Amino acid sequence: MCPRFKQAFDLLGKRWTGLILRTLCGGPRRFSEIAAIIPDMSERMLSERFRELEDAGVVNRRVYPETPVRIEYELTEKGRGLHPVVEAVQIWADEWLPE
Amino acid sequence: MCPRFKQAFDLLGKRWTGLILRTLCGGPRRFSEIAAIIPDMSERMLSERFRELEDAGVVNRRVYPETPVRIEYELTEKGRGLHPVVEAVQIWADEWLPE
């Protein structure tokens, strides 16, 4: 098994990661926005996935020094490289899965 | 969140599923062949993932009435529809992940 492919799916094959990535494909988001878009996922889980995605260099956490502080999550260039994967999943889902 | 996309990642976002799909992209395989290609995965887990993939109509279990019986797992048409997803992950992995 290709080690790189395995590494990629160690990241992508975790629950919620695909949905988080799709949400960020639409641009930077706040934590609360993502939590609202994926209601079944706990905030503790979202924090955990963000840590993993930041460690993997796929997501960047941007802090705006305003009052109150504003924090946004965005895809890095490496993260934006996953757009084709997200699109390919969407195309398959639209063709093969019931509404 | 698109319900179809969520359904797709409920399937794909499970540990080992991506690796199993990639293995079957190369053609039908026996259980033992796949278990050997993905050594870190238990056989109990492989059986569980196969049941899920069969239920989802992505994998077909073909029994050859020989002696001894020969059983192979193969992608269905719906399963082969995931080739672009597997390829997109491979392309990303080759570009962004260390060997």
GROMACS .gro file of C-alpha atoms in nm, chain B residues 23-73:
model
   51
  122THR     CA    1  -0.690  -0.195  -0.332
  123LEU     CA    2  -1.006  -0.295  -0.520
  124CYS     CA    3  -0.946  -0.026  -0.782
  125GLY     CA    4  -0.679  -0.267  -0.905
  126GLY     CA    5  -0.944  -0.535  -0.969
  127PRO     CA    6  -1.113  -0.819  -0.776
  128ARG     CA    7  -0.928  -0.947  -0.475
  129ARG     CA    8  -0.955  -1.226  -0.225
  130PHE     CA    9  -1.003  -1.148   0.144
  131SER     CA   10  -0.655  -1.276   0.231
  132GLU     CA   11  -0.495  -1.063  -0.043
  133ILE     CA   12  -0.646  -0.745   0.095
  134ALA     CA   13  -0.560  -0.840   0.452
  135ALA     CA   14  -0.198  -0.886   0.338
  136ILE     CA   15  -0.189  -0.549   0.155
  137ILE     CA   16  -0.323  -0.365   0.464
  138PRO     CA   17  -0.145  -0.550   0.748
  139ASP     CA   18  -0.227  -0.297   1.023
  140MET     CA   19  -0.601  -0.370   0.985
  141SER     CA   20  -0.757  -0.666   1.171
  142GLU     CA   21  -0.950  -0.928   0.975
  143ARG     CA   22  -1.253  -0.858   1.193
  144MET     CA   23  -1.236  -0.492   1.083
  145LEU     CA   24  -1.199  -0.592   0.717
  146SER     CA   25  -1.509  -0.811   0.745
  147GLU     CA   26  -1.702  -0.524   0.904
  148ARG     CA   27  -1.595  -0.276   0.634
  149PHE     CA   28  -1.687  -0.527   0.362
  150ARG     CA   29  -2.037  -0.567   0.511
  151GLU     CA   30  -2.080  -0.188   0.511
  152LEU     CA   31  -1.949  -0.155   0.154
  153GLU     CA   32  -2.172  -0.441   0.036
  154ASP     CA   33  -2.476  -0.285   0.210
  155ALA     CA   34  -2.390   0.046   0.040
  156GLY     CA   35  -2.381  -0.130  -0.296
  157VAL     CA   36  -2.018  -0.033  -0.352
  158VAL     CA   37  -1.863  -0.380  -0.325
  159ASN     CA   38  -1.983  -0.713  -0.459
  160ARG     CA   39  -1.889  -1.048  -0.303
  161ARG     CA   40  -1.854  -1.312  -0.574
  162VAL     CA   41  -1.853  -1.682  -0.475
  163TYR     CA   42  -1.699  -1.930  -0.719
  164PRO     CA   43  -1.844  -2.280  -0.653
  165GLU     CA   44  -1.509  -2.454  -0.681
  166THR     CA   45  -1.340  -2.691  -0.437
  167PRO     CA   46  -1.240  -2.532  -0.217
  168VAL     CA   47  -1.485  -2.246  -0.266
  169ARG     CA   48  -1.322  -1.927  -0.399
  170ILE     CA   49  -1.455  -1.589  -0.282
  171GLU     CA   50  -1.357  -1.258  -0.440
  172TYR     CA   51  -1.452  -0.901  -0.364
   0.00000   0.00000   0.00000
